[in-house]
């Protein structure tokens, strides 16, 4: 942050006072971070982009709800997390099926690869997908905290305020969540860390 760049709290204050350019700066500052955060929750880029827009719409319409008793980023991530959780509940209620359910025979579909040996980029993509699938399998209370800490790199204190649990609980959930994530990755044939 440069000497003349405004803090998040200063920007929201200006926006609350009617400066729409301050809102634009907030959007520019947070759009990619929020997209990454929400995508890690729901694993659907198109829906994640919609939820980021919904987050900014809520910010725009409820700008006067923010009070400087908490960090602005904590307030904004709380809005995004609530929208992502709601979307997850909707997704879980929808009927899902796998491609193997579409087969009349009791066999799995095998899609062969044309690559003889995967290159480093493909291995990295496979690992990223396995991490994403493992994250999706984590219970929500672990998933939220792991995403906020290990992907968004928020402080324990900020996470505590976003998920509204004591600091000690945040730390223990991070440790237990990492262990569960590691177990899931090992089950997928990955060697985490």
PDB file of C-alpha atoms in Angstrom:
ATOM      1  CA  UNK A   1       0.000   0.000   0.000  1.00  0.00           C
ATOM      2  CA  UNK A   2       1.468   3.327  -0.994  1.00  0.00           C
ATOM      3  CA  UNK A   3       1.596   6.300   1.310  1.00  0.00           C
ATOM      4  CA  UNK A   4      -1.346   7.917  -0.469  1.00  0.00           C
ATOM      5  CA  UNK A   5      -3.523   4.830  -0.911  1.00  0.00           C
ATOM      6  CA  UNK A   6      -6.559   4.777   1.340  1.00  0.00           C
ATOM      7  CA  UNK A   7      -7.255   1.938   3.761  1.00  0.00           C
ATOM      8  CA  UNK A   8     -10.369  -0.200   3.358  1.00  0.00           C
ATOM      9  CA  UNK A   9     -11.972   1.578   6.292  1.00  0.00           C
ATOM     10  CA  UNK A  10     -11.282   4.997   4.763  1.00  0.00           C
ATOM     11  CA  UNK A  11     -12.714   3.858   1.426  1.00  0.00           C
ATOM     12  CA  UNK A  12     -15.950   2.535   2.940  1.00  0.00           C
ATOM     13  CA  UNK A  13     -16.298   5.767   4.914  1.00  0.00           C
ATOM     14  CA  UNK A  14     -15.984   7.784   1.695  1.00  0.00           C
ATOM     15  CA  UNK A  15     -18.484   5.482   0.002  1.00  0.00           C
ATOM     16  CA  UNK A  16     -20.902   5.906   2.902  1.00  0.00           C
ATOM     17  CA  UNK A  17     -20.526   9.656   2.367  1.00  0.00           C
ATOM     18  CA  UNK A  18     -21.589   9.322  -1.273  1.00  0.00           C
ATOM     19  CA  UNK A  19     -18.332   8.864  -3.207  1.00  0.00           C
ATOM     20  CA  UNK A  20     -19.111   6.080  -5.716  1.00  0.00           C
ATOM     21  CA  UNK A  21     -15.475   6.047  -6.877  1.00  0.00           C
ATOM     22  CA  UNK A  22     -14.574   4.651  -3.451  1.00  0.00           C
ATOM     23  CA  UNK A  23     -16.942   1.721  -4.128  1.00  0.00           C
ATOM     24  CA  UNK A  24     -15.173   1.102  -7.446  1.00  0.00           C
ATOM     25  CA  UNK A  25     -11.824   0.998  -5.641  1.00  0.00           C
ATOM     26  CA  UNK A  26     -13.188  -1.518  -3.123  1.00  0.00           C
ATOM     27  CA  UNK A  27     -14.499  -3.709  -5.955  1.00  0.00           C
ATOM     28  CA  UNK A  28     -11.144  -3.533  -7.732  1.00  0.00           C
ATOM     29  CA  UNK A  29      -9.301  -4.387  -4.513  1.00  0.00           C
ATOM     30  CA  UNK A  30     -11.480  -7.364  -3.515  1.00  0.00           C
ATOM     31  CA  UNK A  31     -13.023  -8.901  -6.652  1.00  0.00           C
ATOM     32  CA  UNK A  32     -10.274 -11.462  -7.298  1.00  0.00           C
ATOM     33  CA  UNK A  33      -9.833 -12.392  -3.644  1.00  0.00           C
ATOM     34  CA  UNK A  34     -13.574 -12.926  -3.200  1.00  0.00           C
ATOM     35  CA  UNK A  35     -13.813 -14.946  -6.412  1.00  0.00           C
ATOM     36  CA  UNK A  36     -11.026 -17.237  -5.217  1.00  0.00           C
ATOM     37  CA  UNK A  37     -12.632 -17.533  -1.781  1.00  0.00           C
ATOM     38  CA  UNK A  38     -16.124 -18.364  -3.060  1.00  0.00           C
ATOM     39  CA  UNK A  39     -14.841 -20.690  -5.797  1.00  0.00           C
ATOM     40  CA  UNK A  40     -13.078 -22.768  -3.149  1.00  0.00           C
ATOM     41  CA  UNK A  41     -16.453 -23.198  -1.485  1.00  0.00           C
ATOM     42  CA  UNK A  42     -18.678 -24.156  -4.389  1.00  0.00           C
ATOM     43  CA  UNK A  43     -16.277 -25.290  -7.140  1.00  0.00           C
ATOM     44  CA  UNK A  44     -18.258 -23.580  -9.916  1.00  0.00           C
ATOM     45  CA  UNK A  45     -16.589 -20.564 -11.517  1.00  0.00           C
ATOM     46  CA  UNK A  46     -19.733 -19.146 -13.160  1.00  0.00           C
ATOM     47  CA  UNK A  47     -21.787 -19.347  -9.984  1.00  0.00           C
ATOM     48  CA  UNK A  48     -18.833 -17.976  -7.999  1.00  0.00           C
ATOM     49  CA  UNK A  49     -18.706 -14.914 -10.246  1.00  0.00           C
ATOM     50  CA  UNK A  50     -22.427 -14.405  -9.662  1.00  0.00           C
ATOM     51  CA  UNK A  51     -21.945 -14.651  -5.895  1.00  0.00           C
ATOM     52  CA  UNK A  52     -19.112 -12.113  -5.995  1.00  0.00           C
ATOM     53  CA  UNK A  53     -21.488  -9.736  -7.769  1.00  0.00           C
ATOM     54  CA  UNK A  54     -24.154 -10.510  -5.160  1.00  0.00           C
ATOM     55  CA  UNK A  55     -21.611  -9.717  -2.443  1.00  0.00           C
ATOM     56  CA  UNK A  56     -20.871  -6.324  -3.993  1.00  0.00           C
ATOM     57  CA  UNK A  57     -24.584  -5.628  -4.464  1.00  0.00           C
ATOM     58  CA  UNK A  58     -25.109  -6.311  -0.753  1.00  0.00           C
ATOM     59  CA  UNK A  59     -22.166  -4.045   0.027  1.00  0.00           C
ATOM     60  CA  UNK A  60     -23.661  -1.323  -2.159  1.00  0.00           C
ATOM     61  CA  UNK A  61     -27.180  -1.569  -0.734  1.00  0.00           C
ATOM     62  CA  UNK A  62     -26.125  -2.105   2.888  1.00  0.00           C
ATOM     63  CA  UNK A  63     -23.084   0.195   2.959  1.00  0.00           C
ATOM     64  CA  UNK A  64     -24.420   2.067   5.977  1.00  0.00           C
ATOM     65  CA  UNK A  65     -24.600  -1.181   7.983  1.00  0.00           C
ATOM     66  CA  UNK A  66     -20.827  -1.252   8.267  1.00  0.00           C
ATOM     67  CA  UNK A  67     -19.477   0.288  11.440  1.00  0.00           C
ATOM     68  CA  UNK A  68     -15.803   0.614  12.177  1.00  0.00           C
ATOM     69  CA  UNK A  69     -15.910  -1.744  15.143  1.00  0.00           C
ATOM     70  CA  UNK A  70     -14.456  -4.512  12.959  1.00  0.00           C
ATOM     71  CA  UNK A  71     -12.109  -4.556   9.989  1.00  0.00           C
ATOM     72  CA  UNK A  72     -13.877  -3.906   6.710  1.00  0.00           C
ATOM     73  CA  UNK A  73     -12.413  -7.076   5.162  1.00  0.00           C
ATOM     74  CA  UNK A  74     -13.916  -9.159   7.980  1.00  0.00           C
ATOM     75  CA  UNK A  75     -17.351  -7.674   7.300  1.00  0.00           C
ATOM     76  CA  UNK A  76     -17.043  -8.225   3.539  1.00  0.00           C
ATOM     77  CA  UNK A  77     -15.807 -11.825   3.869  1.00  0.00           C
ATOM     78  CA  UNK A  78     -18.676 -12.536   6.252  1.00  0.00           C
ATOM     79  CA  UNK A  79     -21.156 -11.427   3.578  1.00  0.00           C
ATOM     80  CA  UNK A  80     -19.412 -13.568   0.952  1.00  0.00           C
ATOM     81  CA  UNK A  81     -19.208 -16.601   3.257  1.00  0.00           C
ATOM     82  CA  UNK A  82     -22.913 -16.376   4.087  1.00  0.00           C
ATOM     83  CA  UNK A  83     -23.816 -16.228   0.394  1.00  0.00           C
ATOM     84  CA  UNK A  84     -21.507 -19.175  -0.374  1.00  0.00           C
ATOM     85  CA  UNK A  85     -23.001 -21.264   2.456  1.00  0.00           C
ATOM     86  CA  UNK A  86     -26.509 -20.524   1.219  1.00  0.00           C
ATOM     87  CA  UNK A  87     -25.482 -21.585  -2.286  1.00  0.00           C
ATOM     88  CA  UNK A  88     -23.946 -24.797  -0.931  1.00  0.00           C
ATOM     89  CA  UNK A  89     -27.206 -25.652   0.814  1.00  0.00           C
ATOM     90  CA  UNK A  90     -29.069 -25.085  -2.477  1.00  0.00           C
ATOM     91  CA  UNK A  91     -26.598 -27.285  -4.356  1.00  0.00           C
ATOM     92  CA  UNK A  92     -26.940 -30.090  -1.803  1.00  0.00           C
ATOM     93  CA  UNK A  93     -30.738 -30.003  -2.129  1.00  0.00           C
ATOM     94  CA  UNK A  94     -30.579 -30.369  -5.909  1.00  0.00           C
ATOM     95  CA  UNK A  95     -30.692 -33.865  -7.332  1.00  0.00           C
ATOM     96  CA  UNK A  96     -27.313 -34.992  -8.576  1.00  0.00           C
ATOM     97  CA  UNK A  97     -26.178 -38.024 -10.532  1.00  0.00           C
ATOM     98  CA  UNK A  98     -22.942 -39.421 -11.843  1.00  0.00           C
ATOM     99  CA  UNK A  99     -22.154 -40.443 -15.374  1.00  0.00           C
ATOM    100  CA  UNK A 100     -21.982 -44.081 -14.248  1.00  0.00           C
ATOM    101  CA  UNK A 101     -25.650 -43.828 -13.244  1.00  0.00           C
ATOM    102  CA  UNK A 102     -26.466 -43.214 -16.901  1.00  0.00           C
ATOM    103  CA  UNK A 103     -25.101 -46.578 -17.998  1.00  0.00           C
ATOM    104  CA  UNK A 104     -27.520 -49.450 -18.548  1.00  0.00           C
ATOM    105  CA  UNK A 105     -24.781 -51.875 -17.675  1.00  0.00           C
ATOM    106  CA  UNK A 106     -23.126 -52.107 -14.324  1.00  0.00           C
ATOM    107  CA  UNK A 107     -19.733 -50.802 -15.458  1.00  0.00           C
ATOM    108  CA  UNK A 108     -17.746 -47.643 -15.153  1.00  0.00           C
ATOM    109  CA  UNK A 109     -16.850 -45.459 -18.092  1.00  0.00           C
ATOM    110  CA  UNK A 110     -13.136 -45.301 -18.786  1.00  0.00           C
ATOM    111  CA  UNK A 111     -11.739 -42.302 -20.579  1.00  0.00           C
ATOM    112  CA  UNK A 112      -8.212 -43.019 -21.683  1.00  0.00           C
ATOM    113  CA  UNK A 113      -5.515 -40.399 -21.903  1.00  0.00           C
ATOM    114  CA  UNK A 114      -3.503 -39.801 -25.039  1.00  0.00           C
ATOM    115  CA  UNK A 115      -0.529 -38.613 -22.983  1.00  0.00           C
ATOM    116  CA  UNK A 116       2.156 -41.202 -22.343  1.00  0.00           C
ATOM    117  CA  UNK A 117       3.575 -39.302 -19.409  1.00  0.00           C
ATOM    118  CA  UNK A 118       1.956 -36.305 -17.739  1.00  0.00           C
ATOM    119  CA  UNK A 119       4.052 -33.170 -17.707  1.00  0.00           C
ATOM    120  CA  UNK A 120       4.603 -30.975 -14.680  1.00  0.00           C
ATOM    121  CA  UNK A 121       1.774 -28.602 -15.621  1.00  0.00           C
ATOM    122  CA  UNK A 122      -0.700 -31.484 -15.904  1.00  0.00           C
ATOM    123  CA  UNK A 123       0.453 -32.899 -12.584  1.00  0.00           C
ATOM    124  CA  UNK A 124      -0.013 -29.476 -11.006  1.00  0.00           C
ATOM    125  CA  UNK A 125      -3.519 -29.218 -12.496  1.00  0.00           C
ATOM    126  CA  UNK A 126      -4.378 -32.713 -11.238  1.00  0.00           C
ATOM    127  CA  UNK A 127      -3.118 -31.824  -7.765  1.00  0.00           C
ATOM    128  CA  UNK A 128      -5.134 -28.566  -7.792  1.00  0.00           C
ATOM    129  CA  UNK A 129      -8.276 -30.474  -8.788  1.00  0.00           C
ATOM    130  CA  UNK A 130      -7.680 -33.096  -6.099  1.00  0.00           C
ATOM    131  CA  UNK A 131      -7.259 -30.341  -3.507  1.00  0.00           C
ATOM    132  CA  UNK A 132     -10.487 -28.734  -4.718  1.00  0.00           C
ATOM    133  CA  UNK A 133     -12.357 -32.064  -4.522  1.00  0.00           C
ATOM    134  CA  UNK A 134     -10.889 -32.774  -1.081  1.00  0.00           C
ATOM    135  CA  UNK A 135     -11.930 -29.308   0.110  1.00  0.00           C
ATOM    136  CA  UNK A 136     -15.449 -29.992  -1.152  1.00  0.00           C
ATOM    137  CA  UNK A 137     -15.566 -33.154   0.969  1.00  0.00           C
ATOM    138  CA  UNK A 138     -14.565 -31.368   4.174  1.00  0.00           C
ATOM    139  CA  UNK A 139     -17.347 -30.465   6.605  1.00  0.00           C
ATOM    140  CA  UNK A 140     -18.317 -26.783   6.248  1.00  0.00           C
ATOM    141  CA  UNK A 141     -16.874 -25.738   9.612  1.00  0.00           C
ATOM    142  CA  UNK A 142     -13.412 -26.988   8.560  1.00  0.00           C
ATOM    143  CA  UNK A 143     -13.698 -25.934   4.911  1.00  0.00           C
ATOM    144  CA  UNK A 144     -14.494 -22.303   5.733  1.00  0.00           C
ATOM    145  CA  UNK A 145     -11.602 -21.935   8.137  1.00  0.00           C
ATOM    146  CA  UNK A 146      -9.077 -23.731   5.887  1.00  0.00           C
ATOM    147  CA  UNK A 147     -10.023 -21.536   2.923  1.00  0.00           C
ATOM    148  CA  UNK A 148      -9.817 -18.350   4.981  1.00  0.00           C
ATOM    149  CA  UNK A 149      -6.457 -19.257   6.536  1.00  0.00           C
ATOM    150  CA  UNK A 150      -4.526 -21.260   3.945  1.00  0.00           C
ATOM    151  CA  UNK A 151      -5.892 -19.801   0.725  1.00  0.00           C
ATOM    152  CA  UNK A 152      -6.989 -16.288   1.646  1.00  0.00           C
ATOM    153  CA  UNK A 153      -4.209 -15.991   4.262  1.00  0.00           C
ATOM    154  CA  UNK A 154      -6.330 -14.137   6.796  1.00  0.00           C
ATOM    155  CA  UNK A 155      -5.208 -13.831  10.407  1.00  0.00           C
ATOM    156  CA  UNK A 156      -6.633 -16.078  13.121  1.00  0.00           C
ATOM    157  CA  UNK A 157      -8.290 -13.040  14.681  1.00  0.00           C
ATOM    158  CA  UNK A 158     -10.038 -12.075  11.412  1.00  0.00           C
ATOM    159  CA  UNK A 159     -11.206 -15.656  10.902  1.00  0.00           C
ATOM    160  CA  UNK A 160     -12.544 -15.744  14.453  1.00  0.00           C
ATOM    161  CA  UNK A 161     -14.661 -12.676  13.747  1.00  0.00           C
ATOM    162  CA  UNK A 162     -15.891 -13.917  10.350  1.00  0.00           C
ATOM    163  CA  UNK A 163     -17.021 -17.348  11.574  1.00  0.00           C
ATOM    164  CA  UNK A 164     -18.014 -16.041  15.006  1.00  0.00           C
ATOM    165  CA  UNK A 165     -16.152 -18.608  17.102  1.00  0.00           C
ATOM    166  CA  UNK A 166     -13.448 -18.132  19.760  1.00  0.00           C
ATOM    167  CA  UNK A 167      -9.806 -17.858  18.697  1.00  0.00           C
ATOM    168  CA  UNK A 168      -8.896 -21.198  20.318  1.00  0.00           C
ATOM    169  CA  UNK A 169     -11.655 -22.938  18.362  1.00  0.00           C
ATOM    170  CA  UNK A 170     -10.357 -21.406  15.130  1.00  0.00           C
ATOM    171  CA  UNK A 171      -6.859 -22.719  15.811  1.00  0.00           C
ATOM    172  CA  UNK A 172      -8.052 -26.216  16.690  1.00  0.00           C
ATOM    173  CA  UNK A 173     -10.359 -26.372  13.650  1.00  0.00           C
ATOM    174  CA  UNK A 174      -7.507 -25.303  11.394  1.00  0.00           C
ATOM    175  CA  UNK A 175      -5.323 -28.102  12.771  1.00  0.00           C
ATOM    176  CA  UNK A 176      -8.073 -30.732  12.579  1.00  0.00           C
ATOM    177  CA  UNK A 177      -9.169 -29.476   9.150  1.00  0.00           C
ATOM    178  CA  UNK A 178      -5.625 -29.725   7.804  1.00  0.00           C
ATOM    179  CA  UNK A 179      -5.341 -33.285   9.112  1.00  0.00           C
ATOM    180  CA  UNK A 180      -8.662 -34.246   7.475  1.00  0.00           C
ATOM    181  CA  UNK A 181      -7.649 -32.526   4.222  1.00  0.00           C
ATOM    182  CA  UNK A 182      -4.338 -34.376   4.263  1.00  0.00           C
ATOM    183  CA  UNK A 183      -6.136 -37.706   4.813  1.00  0.00           C
ATOM    184  CA  UNK A 184      -8.481 -36.988   1.906  1.00  0.00           C
ATOM    185  CA  UNK A 185      -5.558 -36.119  -0.366  1.00  0.00           C
ATOM    186  CA  UNK A 186      -3.675 -39.262   0.614  1.00  0.00           C
ATOM    187  CA  UNK A 187      -6.818 -41.281  -0.209  1.00  0.00           C
ATOM    188  CA  UNK A 188      -6.757 -39.641  -3.650  1.00  0.00           C
ATOM    189  CA  UNK A 189      -3.140 -40.738  -4.122  1.00  0.00           C
ATOM    190  CA  UNK A 190      -1.644 -37.304  -3.471  1.00  0.00           C
ATOM    191  CA  UNK A 191       1.302 -36.549  -1.237  1.00  0.00           C
ATOM    192  CA  UNK A 192       0.359 -33.246   0.411  1.00  0.00           C
ATOM    193  CA  UNK A 193       2.947 -30.931   1.930  1.00  0.00           C
TER     194      UNK A 193
END
